[in-house]
mmCIF file of C-alpha atoms and ligand atoms in Angstrom:
data_model
loop_
_atom_site.group_PDB
_atom_site.id
_atom_site.type_symbol
_atom_site.label_atom_id
_atom_site.label_comp_id
_atom_site.label_asym_id
_atom_site.label_seq_id
_atom_site.Cartn_x
_atom_site.Cartn_y
_atom_site.Cartn_z
ATOM 1 C CA UNK R 298 83.974 -98.083 24.846
ATOM 2 C CA UNK R 299 81.538 -95.412 23.777
ATOM 3 C CA UNK R 300 77.814 -96.036 24.004
ATOM 4 C CA UNK R 301 76.034 -96.463 20.667
ATOM 5 C CA UNK R 302 74.805 -93.062 19.430
ATOM 6 C CA UNK R 303 71.111 -93.487 20.299
ATOM 7 C CA UNK R 304 71.791 -94.676 23.822
ATOM 8 C CA UNK R 305 74.154 -91.766 24.446
ATOM 9 C CA UNK R 306 71.740 -89.207 22.967
ATOM 10 C CA UNK R 307 68.929 -90.507 25.142
ATOM 11 C CA UNK R 308 71.146 -90.303 28.209
ATOM 12 C CA UNK R 309 72.103 -86.710 27.422
ATOM 13 C CA UNK R 310 68.434 -85.768 27.121
ATOM 14 C CA UNK R 311 67.573 -87.443 30.408
ATOM 15 C CA UNK R 312 70.618 -86.032 32.231
ATOM 16 C CA UNK R 313 68.640 -82.969 33.384
ATOM 17 C CA UNK R 314 66.675 -85.180 35.793
ATOM 18 C CA UNK R 315 63.308 -83.962 34.427
ATOM 19 C CA UNK R 316 60.463 -85.938 32.916
ATOM 20 C CA UNK R 317 60.593 -86.556 29.181
ATOM 21 C CA UNK R 318 57.667 -88.206 27.462
ATOM 22 C CA UNK R 319 58.259 -91.347 25.460
ATOM 23 C CA UNK R 320 56.880 -89.668 22.351
ATOM 24 C CA UNK R 321 59.141 -86.593 22.712
ATOM 25 C CA UNK R 322 62.164 -88.837 23.150
ATOM 26 C CA UNK R 323 61.138 -91.040 20.218
ATOM 27 C CA UNK R 324 60.703 -87.987 18.006
ATOM 28 C CA UNK R 325 64.028 -86.436 18.995
ATOM 29 C CA UNK R 326 65.853 -89.704 18.336
ATOM 30 C CA UNK R 327 63.732 -90.548 15.263
ATOM 31 C CA UNK R 328 63.039 -94.034 16.605
ATOM 32 C CA UNK R 329 59.878 -95.820 17.761
ATOM 33 C CA UNK R 330 58.576 -95.620 21.335
ATOM 34 C CA UNK R 331 59.386 -99.304 21.713
ATOM 35 C CA UNK R 332 62.973 -98.513 20.753
ATOM 36 C CA UNK R 333 63.030 -95.796 23.444
ATOM 37 C CA UNK R 334 61.735 -98.317 25.972
ATOM 38 C CA UNK R 335 64.520 -100.722 24.994
ATOM 39 C CA UNK R 336 67.153 -97.994 25.299
ATOM 40 C CA UNK R 337 65.829 -97.096 28.757
ATOM 41 C CA UNK R 338 66.131 -100.743 29.758
ATOM 42 C CA UNK R 339 69.758 -100.792 28.558
ATOM 43 C CA UNK R 340 70.522 -97.738 30.683
ATOM 44 C CA UNK R 341 68.879 -99.281 33.738
ATOM 45 C CA UNK R 342 71.006 -102.388 33.281
ATOM 46 C CA UNK R 343 74.036 -100.140 33.706
ATOM 47 C CA UNK R 344 72.894 -98.998 37.114
ATOM 48 C CA UNK R 345 71.082 -95.796 36.201
ATOM 49 C CA UNK R 346 68.122 -95.079 38.432
ATOM 50 C CA UNK R 347 65.458 -94.426 35.787
ATOM 51 C CA UNK R 348 61.743 -94.504 36.372
ATOM 52 C CA UNK R 349 58.717 -94.394 34.099
ATOM 53 C CA UNK R 350 55.517 -92.671 35.239
ATOM 54 C CA UNK R 351 52.454 -93.048 33.085
ATOM 55 C CA UNK R 352 51.302 -89.759 31.610
ATOM 56 C CA UNK R 353 54.638 -88.076 32.407
ATOM 57 C CA UNK R 354 57.334 -90.189 30.829
ATOM 58 C CA UNK R 355 60.819 -91.182 31.859
ATOM 59 C CA UNK R 356 63.099 -89.489 34.329
ATOM 60 C CA UNK R 357 66.401 -90.038 36.116
ATOM 61 C CA UNK R 358 66.167 -90.033 39.901
ATOM 62 C CA UNK R 359 68.584 -87.069 39.965
ATOM 63 C CA UNK R 360 70.393 -84.896 37.401
ATOM 64 C CA UNK R 361 73.545 -86.434 35.994
ATOM 65 C CA UNK R 362 76.782 -84.556 35.370
ATOM 66 C CA UNK R 363 78.605 -86.467 32.640
ATOM 67 C CA UNK R 364 82.393 -86.533 32.684
ATOM 68 C CA UNK R 365 83.874 -84.107 30.206
ATOM 69 C CA UNK R 366 87.517 -84.018 29.142
ATOM 70 C CA UNK R 367 87.623 -80.294 28.345
ATOM 71 C CA UNK R 368 86.097 -79.339 31.683
ATOM 72 C CA UNK R 369 88.516 -81.617 33.525
ATOM 73 C CA UNK R 370 91.569 -80.225 31.726
ATOM 74 C CA UNK R 371 90.370 -76.640 32.162
ATOM 75 C CA UNK R 372 90.329 -77.267 35.914
ATOM 76 C CA UNK R 373 94.047 -78.117 36.012
ATOM 77 C CA UNK R 374 97.027 -75.867 36.621
ATOM 78 C CA UNK R 375 99.450 -75.499 33.726
ATOM 79 C CA UNK R 376 102.020 -77.783 35.334
ATOM 80 C CA UNK R 377 99.437 -80.509 35.971
ATOM 81 C CA UNK R 378 98.021 -80.371 32.452
ATOM 82 C CA UNK R 379 101.544 -80.635 31.046
ATOM 83 C CA UNK R 380 101.993 -83.860 33.007
ATOM 84 C CA UNK R 381 98.866 -85.445 31.461
ATOM 85 C CA UNK R 382 99.870 -87.203 28.233
ATOM 86 C CA UNK R 383 96.438 -88.551 27.291
ATOM 87 C CA UNK R 384 92.935 -88.465 28.742
ATOM 88 C CA UNK R 385 90.397 -91.121 27.763
ATOM 89 C CA UNK R 386 86.808 -91.113 28.951
ATOM 90 C CA UNK R 387 84.777 -94.239 28.343
ATOM 91 C CA UNK R 388 81.085 -94.791 28.842
ATOM 92 C CA UNK R 389 81.752 -98.395 29.717
ATOM 93 C CA UNK R 390 84.875 -100.449 30.233
ATOM 94 C CA UNK R 391 85.751 -103.669 32.026
ATOM 95 C CA UNK R 392 88.290 -101.853 34.207
ATOM 96 C CA UNK R 393 90.238 -98.624 33.803
ATOM 97 C CA UNK R 394 93.232 -100.283 35.489
ATOM 98 C CA UNK R 395 93.158 -103.199 33.038
ATOM 99 C CA UNK R 396 92.976 -100.729 30.159
ATOM 100 C CA UNK R 397 96.024 -98.771 31.358
ATOM 101 C CA UNK R 398 98.032 -101.905 32.178
ATOM 102 C CA UNK R 399 97.492 -102.880 28.543
ATOM 103 C CA UNK R 400 98.522 -99.418 27.351
ATOM 104 C CA UNK R 401 101.590 -99.564 29.604
ATOM 105 C CA UNK R 402 102.617 -102.847 27.963
ATOM 106 C CA UNK R 403 102.212 -101.108 24.604
ATOM 107 C CA UNK R 404 104.626 -98.345 25.620
ATOM 108 C CA UNK R 405 102.236 -95.536 26.658
ATOM 109 C CA UNK R 406 104.083 -92.756 28.506
ATOM 110 C CA UNK R 407 103.615 -91.427 32.042
ATOM 111 C CA UNK R 408 100.541 -89.303 32.497
ATOM 112 C CA UNK R 409 98.024 -91.445 30.580
ATOM 113 C CA UNK R 410 94.635 -91.142 32.287
ATOM 114 C CA UNK R 411 91.635 -93.398 31.841
ATOM 115 C CA UNK R 412 88.162 -92.696 33.221
ATOM 116 C CA UNK R 413 84.997 -94.746 32.893
ATOM 117 C CA UNK R 414 81.418 -93.790 33.688
ATOM 118 C CA UNK R 415 80.753 -97.462 34.411
ATOM 119 C CA UNK R 416 83.010 -100.486 34.870
ATOM 120 C CA UNK R 417 81.695 -103.962 34.128
ATOM 121 C CA UNK R 418 84.584 -105.751 35.883
ATOM 122 C CA UNK R 419 86.029 -103.184 38.275
ATOM 123 C CA UNK R 420 88.763 -104.665 40.417
ATOM 124 C CA UNK R 421 89.676 -104.043 44.032
ATOM 125 C CA UNK R 422 92.492 -105.155 46.302
ATOM 126 C CA UNK R 423 92.933 -108.782 47.317
ATOM 127 C CA UNK R 424 90.926 -110.120 44.395
ATOM 128 C CA UNK R 425 87.807 -108.174 45.348
ATOM 129 C CA UNK R 426 85.480 -106.478 42.891
ATOM 130 C CA UNK R 427 84.693 -102.762 42.745
ATOM 131 C CA UNK R 428 81.051 -101.931 42.060
ATOM 132 C CA UNK R 429 80.049 -98.890 40.066
ATOM 133 C CA UNK R 430 76.901 -97.565 38.451
ATOM 134 C CA UNK R 431 76.921 -95.367 35.374
ATOM 135 C CA UNK R 432 77.802 -91.822 36.456
ATOM 136 C CA UNK R 433 77.544 -92.779 40.127
ATOM 137 C CA UNK R 434 81.167 -92.314 41.055
ATOM 138 C CA UNK R 435 84.667 -91.813 39.795
ATOM 139 C CA UNK R 436 86.607 -94.696 38.271
ATOM 140 C CA UNK R 437 89.991 -93.220 37.462
ATOM 141 C CA UNK R 438 93.366 -94.706 36.565
ATOM 142 C CA UNK R 439 96.658 -92.986 35.923
ATOM 143 C CA UNK R 440 99.833 -94.505 34.477
ATOM 144 C CA UNK R 441 103.280 -93.422 35.682
ATOM 145 C CA UNK R 442 106.734 -94.796 34.910
ATOM 146 C CA UNK R 443 109.656 -94.982 37.337
ATOM 147 C CA UNK R 444 113.343 -95.620 36.754
ATOM 148 C CA UNK R 445 113.560 -98.123 39.593
ATOM 149 C CA UNK R 446 111.128 -100.221 41.623
ATOM 150 C CA UNK R 447 112.588 -98.966 44.897
ATOM 151 C CA UNK R 448 111.313 -95.471 44.059
ATOM 152 C CA UNK R 449 107.688 -96.500 44.571
ATOM 153 C CA UNK R 450 108.001 -97.740 48.166
ATOM 154 C CA UNK R 451 105.018 -96.528 50.158
ATOM 155 C CA UNK R 452 103.385 -94.926 47.125
ATOM 156 C CA UNK R 453 99.943 -96.398 47.803
ATOM 157 C CA UNK R 454 99.866 -94.719 51.220
ATOM 158 C CA UNK R 455 100.929 -91.399 49.737
ATOM 159 C CA UNK R 456 98.100 -91.700 47.208
ATOM 160 C CA UNK R 457 95.687 -91.993 50.133
ATOM 161 C CA UNK R 458 96.993 -88.703 51.492
ATOM 162 C CA UNK R 459 96.505 -86.838 48.222
ATOM 163 C CA UNK R 460 92.955 -88.186 47.850
ATOM 164 C CA UNK R 461 92.157 -86.753 51.281
ATOM 165 C CA UNK R 462 93.656 -83.425 50.195
ATOM 166 C CA UNK R 463 91.523 -83.415 47.041
ATOM 167 C CA UNK R 464 88.391 -84.250 49.032
ATOM 168 C CA UNK R 465 89.114 -81.464 51.479
ATOM 169 C CA UNK R 466 89.538 -78.977 48.637
ATOM 170 C CA UNK R 467 86.151 -80.124 47.325
ATOM 171 C CA UNK R 468 84.647 -79.265 50.717
ATOM 172 C CA UNK R 469 84.370 -82.846 51.991
ATOM 173 C CA UNK R 470 85.193 -82.984 55.696
ATOM 174 C CA UNK R 471 85.512 -85.913 58.036
ATOM 175 C CA UNK R 472 87.113 -88.524 55.770
ATOM 176 C CA UNK R 473 89.808 -90.737 57.303
ATOM 177 C CA UNK R 474 92.380 -93.289 56.172
ATOM 178 C CA UNK R 475 92.351 -96.958 57.006
ATOM 179 C CA UNK R 476 95.632 -98.783 56.554
ATOM 180 C CA UNK R 477 96.909 -99.424 54.002
ATOM 181 C CA UNK R 478 94.904 -97.142 51.779
ATOM 182 C CA UNK R 479 91.127 -97.146 52.130
ATOM 183 C CA UNK R 480 89.276 -93.884 52.478
ATOM 184 C CA UNK R 481 86.489 -94.051 55.042
ATOM 185 C CA UNK R 482 83.823 -91.744 56.367
ATOM 186 C CA UNK R 483 82.303 -92.723 59.708
ATOM 187 C CA UNK R 484 83.787 -96.207 59.301
ATOM 188 C CA UNK R 485 82.153 -96.685 55.915
ATOM 189 C CA UNK R 486 84.124 -97.038 52.733
ATOM 190 C CA UNK R 487 84.063 -93.974 50.520
ATOM 191 C CA UNK R 488 86.992 -94.678 48.206
ATOM 192 C CA UNK R 489 89.545 -97.369 47.430
ATOM 193 C CA UNK R 490 92.939 -97.483 45.763
ATOM 194 C CA UNK R 491 94.396 -100.268 43.637
ATOM 195 C CA UNK R 492 98.040 -99.920 42.629
ATOM 196 C CA UNK R 493 99.330 -102.310 39.987
ATOM 197 C CA UNK R 494 102.971 -102.524 39.001
ATOM 198 C CA UNK R 495 104.568 -104.101 35.975
ATOM 199 C CA UNK R 496 108.312 -104.596 36.114
ATOM 200 C CA UNK R 497 110.535 -103.890 33.158
ATOM 201 C CA UNK R 498 114.184 -104.304 32.229
ATOM 202 C CA UNK R 499 116.896 -102.682 34.424
ATOM 203 C CA UNK R 500 114.581 -102.270 37.425
ATOM 204 C CA UNK R 501 112.250 -99.867 35.668
ATOM 205 C CA UNK R 502 108.555 -100.181 36.322
ATOM 206 C CA UNK R 503 105.192 -98.873 35.223
ATOM 207 C CA UNK R 504 102.596 -98.203 37.899
ATOM 208 C CA UNK R 505 98.880 -97.909 37.342
ATOM 209 C CA UNK R 506 97.137 -96.070 40.143
ATOM 210 C CA UNK R 507 93.430 -96.855 40.214
ATOM 211 C CA UNK R 508 91.010 -94.876 42.338
ATOM 212 C CA UNK R 509 87.355 -95.668 42.888
ATOM 213 C CA UNK R 510 85.287 -93.012 44.657
ATOM 214 C CA UNK R 511 81.581 -93.327 45.401
ATOM 215 C CA UNK R 512 79.770 -90.106 44.548
ATOM 216 C CA UNK R 513 76.110 -91.077 44.299
ATOM 217 C CA UNK R 514 75.498 -94.802 44.202
ATOM 218 C CA UNK R 515 71.976 -95.957 43.390
ATOM 219 C CA UNK R 516 70.655 -98.786 45.562
ATOM 220 C CA UNK R 517 70.866 -101.368 42.791
ATOM 221 C CA UNK R 518 74.673 -101.076 42.529
ATOM 222 C CA UNK R 519 75.092 -100.676 46.257
ATOM 223 C CA UNK R 520 73.311 -103.977 46.936
ATOM 224 C CA UNK R 521 76.302 -105.832 45.507
ATOM 225 C CA UNK R 522 78.812 -104.225 47.893
ATOM 226 C CA UNK R 523 79.804 -106.650 50.623
ATOM 227 C CA UNK R 524 81.044 -104.126 53.186
ATOM 228 C CA UNK R 525 79.845 -100.956 54.879
ATOM 229 C CA UNK R 526 79.926 -98.209 52.244
ATOM 230 C CA UNK R 527 79.027 -94.595 51.820
ATOM 231 C CA UNK R 528 79.081 -92.002 49.064
ATOM 232 C CA UNK R 529 79.653 -88.261 48.777
ATOM 233 C CA UNK R 530 75.932 -87.743 48.462
ATOM 234 C CA UNK R 531 75.454 -89.013 52.025
ATOM 235 C CA UNK R 532 78.559 -87.232 53.273
ATOM 236 C CA UNK R 533 77.499 -83.907 51.780
ATOM 237 C CA UNK R 534 73.837 -84.146 52.760
ATOM 238 C CA UNK R 535 72.429 -84.615 49.268
ATOM 239 C CA UNK R 536 74.648 -82.107 47.443
ATOM 240 C CA UNK R 537 77.764 -83.983 46.302
ATOM 241 C CA UNK R 538 80.576 -81.995 44.668
ATOM 242 C CA UNK R 539 80.916 -81.904 40.884
ATOM 243 C CA UNK R 540 82.511 -85.070 39.499
ATOM 244 C CA UNK R 541 84.475 -83.157 36.868
ATOM 245 C CA UNK R 542 85.901 -80.893 39.561
ATOM 246 C CA UNK R 543 86.767 -83.890 41.718
ATOM 247 C CA UNK R 544 88.642 -85.496 38.831
ATOM 248 C CA UNK R 545 90.586 -82.260 38.228
ATOM 249 C CA UNK R 546 91.473 -82.031 41.915
ATOM 250 C CA UNK R 547 92.580 -85.667 41.998
ATOM 251 C CA UNK R 548 94.717 -85.290 38.869
ATOM 252 C CA UNK R 549 96.245 -82.065 40.152
ATOM 253 C CA UNK R 550 97.281 -83.721 43.419
ATOM 254 C CA UNK R 551 98.323 -87.045 41.879
ATOM 255 C CA UNK R 552 100.563 -85.551 39.196
ATOM 256 C CA UNK R 553 102.222 -83.269 41.749
ATOM 257 C CA UNK R 554 102.836 -86.283 43.998
ATOM 258 C CA UNK R 555 104.241 -88.449 41.201
ATOM 259 C CA UNK R 556 106.493 -85.843 39.605
ATOM 260 C CA UNK R 557 108.937 -85.851 42.509
ATOM 261 C CA UNK R 558 108.039 -89.010 44.416
ATOM 262 C CA UNK R 559 111.415 -90.667 43.678
ATOM 263 C CA UNK R 560 113.150 -87.748 45.445
ATOM 264 C CA UNK R 561 110.670 -87.084 48.249
ATOM 265 C CA UNK R 562 109.285 -90.552 48.950
ATOM 266 C CA UNK R 563 106.815 -91.524 51.650
ATOM 267 C CA UNK R 564 108.681 -89.520 54.296
ATOM 268 C CA UNK R 565 107.184 -86.340 52.803
ATOM 269 C CA UNK R 566 103.657 -87.712 53.377
ATOM 270 C CA UNK R 567 103.808 -90.009 56.390
ATOM 271 C CA UNK R 568 103.120 -87.345 59.029
ATOM 272 C CA UNK R 569 100.032 -86.259 57.152
ATOM 273 C CA UNK R 570 99.000 -89.896 56.713
ATOM 274 C CA UNK R 571 99.167 -90.278 60.487
ATOM 275 C CA UNK R 572 96.989 -87.214 60.979
ATOM 276 C CA UNK R 573 94.277 -88.727 58.769
ATOM 277 C CA UNK R 574 94.633 -92.200 60.335
ATOM 278 C CA UNK R 575 91.286 -93.246 61.807
ATOM 279 C CA UNK R 576 92.195 -96.352 63.791
ATOM 280 C CA UNK R 577 94.952 -95.648 66.304
ATOM 281 C CA UNK R 578 94.139 -97.404 69.582
ATOM 282 C CA UNK R 579 91.471 -99.607 67.987
ATOM 283 C CA UNK R 580 91.385 -103.369 68.383
ATOM 284 C CA UNK R 581 91.662 -104.991 64.959
ATOM 285 C CA UNK R 582 91.941 -108.271 63.182
ATOM 286 C CA UNK R 583 94.459 -108.578 60.422
ATOM 287 C CA UNK R 584 93.837 -111.305 57.873
ATOM 288 C CA UNK R 585 96.352 -112.691 55.468
ATOM 289 C CA UNK R 586 95.032 -115.733 53.663
ATOM 290 C CA UNK R 587 93.934 -118.073 56.455
ATOM 291 C CA UNK R 588 96.057 -116.353 59.061
ATOM 292 C CA UNK R 589 94.436 -113.959 61.523
ATOM 293 C CA UNK R 590 96.407 -111.707 63.856
ATOM 294 C CA UNK R 591 94.683 -109.708 66.565
ATOM 295 C CA UNK R 592 96.037 -106.601 68.169
ATOM 296 C CA UNK R 593 95.598 -102.930 68.868
ATOM 297 C CA UNK R 594 96.680 -100.435 66.219
ATOM 298 C CA UNK R 595 99.701 -98.559 67.540
ATOM 299 C CA UNK R 596 100.394 -96.609 64.348
ATOM 300 C CA UNK R 597 102.233 -96.725 61.058
ATOM 301 C CA UNK R 598 106.015 -96.854 60.694
ATOM 302 C CA UNK R 599 108.019 -94.390 58.608
ATOM 303 C CA UNK R 600 108.059 -97.055 55.880
ATOM 304 C CA UNK R 601 104.282 -97.375 55.917
ATOM 305 C CA UNK R 602 104.102 -100.655 57.834
ATOM 306 C CA UNK R 603 101.196 -101.182 60.211
ATOM 307 C CA UNK R 604 102.358 -101.434 63.823
ATOM 308 C CA UNK R 605 100.170 -103.673 65.959
ATOM 309 C CA UNK R 606 100.423 -104.087 69.683
ATOM 310 C CA UNK R 607 99.920 -107.843 69.948
ATOM 311 C CA UNK R 608 99.981 -107.990 73.742
ATOM 312 C CA UNK R 609 102.191 -110.838 74.920
ATOM 313 C CA UNK R 610 103.658 -111.143 71.410
ATOM 314 C CA UNK R 611 104.833 -107.547 71.613
ATOM 315 C CA UNK R 612 104.837 -104.908 68.881
ATOM 316 C CA UNK R 613 104.714 -106.350 65.374
ATOM 317 C CA UNK R 614 104.935 -104.681 61.976
ATOM 318 C CA UNK R 615 103.021 -105.719 58.881
ATOM 319 C CA UNK R 616 103.569 -104.830 55.242
ATOM 320 C CA UNK R 617 100.575 -104.225 52.964
ATOM 321 C CA UNK R 618 100.151 -106.817 50.214
ATOM 322 C CA UNK R 619 97.238 -109.142 50.788
ATOM 323 C CA UNK R 620 96.423 -108.073 54.307
ATOM 324 C CA UNK R 621 93.023 -106.696 55.148
ATOM 325 C CA UNK R 622 91.935 -105.025 58.293
ATOM 326 C CA UNK R 623 88.613 -105.202 60.066
ATOM 327 C CA UNK R 624 87.582 -103.653 63.332
ATOM 328 C CA UNK R 625 87.595 -106.444 65.901
ATOM 329 C CA UNK R 626 84.042 -107.326 66.914
ATOM 330 C CA UNK R 627 85.153 -109.270 70.017
HETATM 331 C C1 BTN L 175 89.880 -101.424 46.833
HETATM 332 O O1 BTN L 175 89.455 -100.707 47.728
HETATM 333 O O2 BTN L 175 89.862 -102.659 46.937
HETATM 334 C C2 BTN L 175 90.433 -100.773 45.598
HETATM 335 C C3 BTN L 175 89.348 -100.341 44.653
HETATM 336 C C4 BTN L 175 89.898 -99.670 43.405
HETATM 337 C C5 BTN L 175 88.827 -99.415 42.374
HETATM 338 C C6 BTN L 175 89.337 -98.618 41.209
HETATM 339 S S1 BTN L 175 88.056 -98.004 40.177
HETATM 340 C C7 BTN L 175 89.230 -97.495 38.994
HETATM 341 C C8 BTN L 175 90.274 -98.586 38.933
HETATM 342 N N1 BTN L 175 89.876 -99.636 38.013
HETATM 343 C C9 BTN L 175 89.655 -100.795 38.637
HETATM 344 O O3 BTN L 175 89.290 -101.858 38.087
HETATM 345 N N2 BTN L 175 89.897 -100.659 39.951
HETATM 346 C C10 BTN L 175 90.310 -99.313 40.279
#
């Protein structure tokens, strides 16, 4: 969904992070100052950190780089841009994954991309929610079709690897992977991946790969996150990389991964996954529904299963699905 014209125009004027007086804004938009005040309130409700100072006007806490389709596409190699069949950018959407799952059901081809500046019902793994604030991160989904379900084994782990590659190319150092596919920085969550698969006739399937990456989360949105989190602003000491460039890097890496995943599979990525793995040798708790298993992380198998050293119970392997992993406090 696009913002109504006045709200979007106001946002574009405020995007420079400078003060703008209520009367200047009202004049530019040809609305009353009360209308400006109402529009500001609507933007704040979407997580934007906007303040009003008497005598100076309104200002965003920091400049905002809006997502831009042309800039994103211009940042792609020719082969990557050929693999993108459609690129949608929404101001606001319930969930980019939900949107693409719907498009997949309607027959959309591989390479459809959906981005949202703000999600009102962002979804995470295991029924969790994913919090976002307008312009504060990247909410990206990509649709890809496969001839057979077996071809996607381990794909969510491989996606973790290519996110780390993209981050490294953007100058972000120190990120690590947590099984099965969280991206952490100093044990705090920086990005998450939600893969959704819809089966079709003859073993074909459509996969929607959803990536949420925190770039600069204002406190209001962050308050709702129920786990340790971080964003690229903290990681990069107050100078996060450009969001448009990050999206280009992610799409470049993702499309390259997907184009030949059926032939190469997880085995082409698993060694790199292990290099980024942040928890080998750590005592953990693995939860699946009501079940809790404790052990020490021994590694990840070639198939992407978590290998836990469960002491007297020996080495055990766990598939992803609805398992979550927390560092053992005991
Ligand atoms: C997780 O860590 O639990 C996965 C989070 C995935 C969030 C992204 S944001 C873009 C896409 N749309 C959604 O509703 N979820 C994914």
